[in-house]
Short mmCIF file of C-alpha atoms in Angstrom, two decimals:
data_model
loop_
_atom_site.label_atom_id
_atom_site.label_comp_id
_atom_site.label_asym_id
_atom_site.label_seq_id
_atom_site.Cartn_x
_atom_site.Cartn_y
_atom_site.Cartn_z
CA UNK A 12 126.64 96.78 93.91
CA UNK A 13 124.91 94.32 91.97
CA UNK A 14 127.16 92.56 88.98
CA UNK A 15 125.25 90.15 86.58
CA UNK A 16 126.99 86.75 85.65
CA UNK A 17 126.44 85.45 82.17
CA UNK A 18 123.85 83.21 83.78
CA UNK A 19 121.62 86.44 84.68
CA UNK A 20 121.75 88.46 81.70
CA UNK A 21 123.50 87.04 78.34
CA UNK A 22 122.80 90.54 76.97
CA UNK A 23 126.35 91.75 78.21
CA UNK A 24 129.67 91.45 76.05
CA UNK A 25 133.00 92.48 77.21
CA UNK A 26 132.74 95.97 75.71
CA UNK A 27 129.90 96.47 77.99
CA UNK A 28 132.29 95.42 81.15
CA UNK A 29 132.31 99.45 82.25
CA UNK A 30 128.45 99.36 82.07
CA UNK A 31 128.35 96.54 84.66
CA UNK A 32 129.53 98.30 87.60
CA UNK A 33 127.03 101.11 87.05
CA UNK A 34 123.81 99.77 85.77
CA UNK A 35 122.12 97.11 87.78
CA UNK A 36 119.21 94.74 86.38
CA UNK A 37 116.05 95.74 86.79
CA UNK A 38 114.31 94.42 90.27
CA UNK A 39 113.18 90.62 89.68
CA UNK A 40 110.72 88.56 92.04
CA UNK A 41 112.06 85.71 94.42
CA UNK A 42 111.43 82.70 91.79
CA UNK A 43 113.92 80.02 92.42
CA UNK A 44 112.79 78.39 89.13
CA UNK A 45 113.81 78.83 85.83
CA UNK A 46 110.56 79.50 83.54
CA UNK A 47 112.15 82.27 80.85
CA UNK A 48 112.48 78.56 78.72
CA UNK A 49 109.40 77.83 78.57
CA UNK A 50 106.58 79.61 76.06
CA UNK A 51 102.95 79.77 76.73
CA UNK A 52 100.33 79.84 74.72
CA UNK A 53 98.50 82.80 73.36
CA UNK A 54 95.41 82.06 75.60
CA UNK A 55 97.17 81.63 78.57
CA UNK A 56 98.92 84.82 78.62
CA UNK A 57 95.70 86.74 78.20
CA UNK A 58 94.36 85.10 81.06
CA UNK A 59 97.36 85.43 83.29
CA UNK A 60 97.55 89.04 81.94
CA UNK A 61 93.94 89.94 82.84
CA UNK A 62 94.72 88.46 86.21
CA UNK A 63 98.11 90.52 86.68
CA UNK A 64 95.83 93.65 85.49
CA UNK A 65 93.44 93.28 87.81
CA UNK A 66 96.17 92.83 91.19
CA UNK A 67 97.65 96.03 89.36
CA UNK A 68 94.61 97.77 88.83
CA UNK A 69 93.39 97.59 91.96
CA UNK A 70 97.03 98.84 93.78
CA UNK A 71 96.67 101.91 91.00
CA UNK A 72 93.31 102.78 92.28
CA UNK A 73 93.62 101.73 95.28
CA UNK A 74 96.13 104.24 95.64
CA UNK A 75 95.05 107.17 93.57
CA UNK A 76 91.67 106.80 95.64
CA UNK A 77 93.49 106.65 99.00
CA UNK A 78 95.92 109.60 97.78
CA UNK A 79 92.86 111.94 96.01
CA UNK A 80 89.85 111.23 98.93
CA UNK A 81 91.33 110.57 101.78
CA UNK A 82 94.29 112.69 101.57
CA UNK A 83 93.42 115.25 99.21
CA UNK A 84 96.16 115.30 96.82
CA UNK A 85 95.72 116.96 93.71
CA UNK A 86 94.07 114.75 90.46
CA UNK A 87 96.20 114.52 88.15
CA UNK A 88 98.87 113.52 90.89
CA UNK A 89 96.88 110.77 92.63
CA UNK A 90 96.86 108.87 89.25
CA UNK A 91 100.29 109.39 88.40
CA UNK A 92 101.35 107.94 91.50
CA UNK A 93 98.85 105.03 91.83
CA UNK A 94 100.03 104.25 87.75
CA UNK A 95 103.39 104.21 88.84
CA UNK A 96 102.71 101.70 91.96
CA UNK A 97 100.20 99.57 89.41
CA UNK A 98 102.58 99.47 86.27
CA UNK A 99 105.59 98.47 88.72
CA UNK A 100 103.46 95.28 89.83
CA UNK A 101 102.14 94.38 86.57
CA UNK A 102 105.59 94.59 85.37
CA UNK A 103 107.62 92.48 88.13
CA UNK A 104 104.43 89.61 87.88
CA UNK A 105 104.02 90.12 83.55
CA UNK A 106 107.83 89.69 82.94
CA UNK A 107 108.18 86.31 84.63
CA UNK A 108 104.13 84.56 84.71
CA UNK A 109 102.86 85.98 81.87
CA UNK A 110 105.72 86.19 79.62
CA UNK A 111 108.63 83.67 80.80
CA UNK A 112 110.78 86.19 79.79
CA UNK A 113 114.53 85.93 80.94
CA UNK A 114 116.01 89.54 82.21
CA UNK A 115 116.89 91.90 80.11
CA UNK A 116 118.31 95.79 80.01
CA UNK A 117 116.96 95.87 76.35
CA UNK A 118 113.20 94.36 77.79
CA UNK A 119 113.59 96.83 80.01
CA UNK A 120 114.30 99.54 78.75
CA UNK A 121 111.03 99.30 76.19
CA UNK A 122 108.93 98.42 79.09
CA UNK A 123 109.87 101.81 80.27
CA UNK A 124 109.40 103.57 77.26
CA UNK A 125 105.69 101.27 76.53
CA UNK A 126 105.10 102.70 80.12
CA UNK A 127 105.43 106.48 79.54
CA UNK A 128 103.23 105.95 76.35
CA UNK A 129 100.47 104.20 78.27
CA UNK A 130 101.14 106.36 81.34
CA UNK A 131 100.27 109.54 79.20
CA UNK A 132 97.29 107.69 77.60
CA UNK A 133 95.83 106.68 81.03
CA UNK A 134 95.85 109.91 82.66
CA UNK A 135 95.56 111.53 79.89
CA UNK A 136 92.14 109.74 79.39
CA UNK A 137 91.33 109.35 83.16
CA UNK A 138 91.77 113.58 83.66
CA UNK A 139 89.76 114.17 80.93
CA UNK A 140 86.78 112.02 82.31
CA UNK A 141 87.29 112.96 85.86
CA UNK A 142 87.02 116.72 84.80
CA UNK A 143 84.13 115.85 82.04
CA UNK A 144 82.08 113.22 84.78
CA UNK A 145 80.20 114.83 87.46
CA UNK A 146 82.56 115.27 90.71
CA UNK A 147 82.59 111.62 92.84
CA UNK A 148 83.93 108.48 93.89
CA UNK A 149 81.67 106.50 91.45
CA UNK A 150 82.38 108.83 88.66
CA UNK A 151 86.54 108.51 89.42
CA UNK A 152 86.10 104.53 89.04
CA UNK A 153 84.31 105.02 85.67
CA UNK A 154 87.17 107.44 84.48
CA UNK A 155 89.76 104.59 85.58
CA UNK A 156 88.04 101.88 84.32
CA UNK A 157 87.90 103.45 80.58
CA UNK A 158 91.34 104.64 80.85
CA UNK A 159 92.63 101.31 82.05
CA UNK A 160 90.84 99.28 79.92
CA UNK A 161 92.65 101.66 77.29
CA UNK A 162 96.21 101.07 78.80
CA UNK A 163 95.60 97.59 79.08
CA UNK A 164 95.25 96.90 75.52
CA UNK A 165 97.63 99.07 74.28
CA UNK A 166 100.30 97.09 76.74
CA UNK A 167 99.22 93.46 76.16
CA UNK A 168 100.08 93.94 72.26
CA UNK A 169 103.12 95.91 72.48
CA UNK A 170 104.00 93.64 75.24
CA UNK A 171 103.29 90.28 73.35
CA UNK A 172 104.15 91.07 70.04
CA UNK A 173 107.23 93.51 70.68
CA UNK A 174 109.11 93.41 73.99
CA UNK A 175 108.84 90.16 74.95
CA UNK A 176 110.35 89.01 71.69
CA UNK A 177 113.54 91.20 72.42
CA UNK A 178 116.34 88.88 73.44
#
């Protein structure tokens, strides 16, 4: 059972003591050093976005390809998957590189909710171009890159200019 010490989280206060025991923070990356104190500037979190997106992009496709041509799992399903897998490592890298955020339930918990948002938009988008391109493997990466590109806007504002303000 994982219980956060004031260190971890300053988010919890003694009413939330009943909480600890049952929710645990969200998974964090092996970082020894502390970097939530230190802000970065505008340009440098677009860059080290854009490089997160593209390691995340490429496990998304990566795996909705793999899922869709090679295994033959359904549309719709190999994206939702490979978003899943791609959103989870843009997340894990974003909240620390990117961001220098320290953890948070709150951060979290709107990361989540940005996620279904952009999750709907991207297949949403992606479906609708797989189903309106011609059927093939050059067609899919058009569909994903218009549908990502979409996403990835979307979450680097919400992401700058809301959730990594919350405390």
């Amino acid at each position: 059972m994982i219980v956060p010490t004031s260190s971890q989280n300053d988010d919890w206060s003694a009413d939330d003591e009943e909480l600890q025991h049952h929710v645990p923070l969200p998974v964090e990356l092996p970082l020894t050093e502390n970097i939530a104190d230190e802000a970065l500037d505008l340009k440098t979190q677009v860059i080290r976005f854009l490089a997160t997106g593209v390691l995340s992009a490429i496990v998304d496709q990566g795996v909705n390809l793999l899922l869709h041509f090679v295994f033959g799992v359904g549309v719709t399903l190999a994206k939702a998957i490979g978003f899943v897998l791609g959103t989870t490592t843009a997340y894990l890298i974003n909240r620390r590189w990117t961001f220098n955020a320290a953890p948070s339930r709150a951060r979290f918990a709107a990361v989540v909710a940005l996620y279904a948002v952009t999750f709907a938009v991207q297949v949403g988008i992606y479906t609708w171009l797989y189903q309106a391109f011609p059927d093939g493997f050059w067609y899919a990466n058009v569909a994903f890159v218009i549908a990502q590109g979409t996403a990835t806007v979307i979450n680097f504002i919400v992401q700058r200019f809301v959730i990594f303000k919350i405390r």
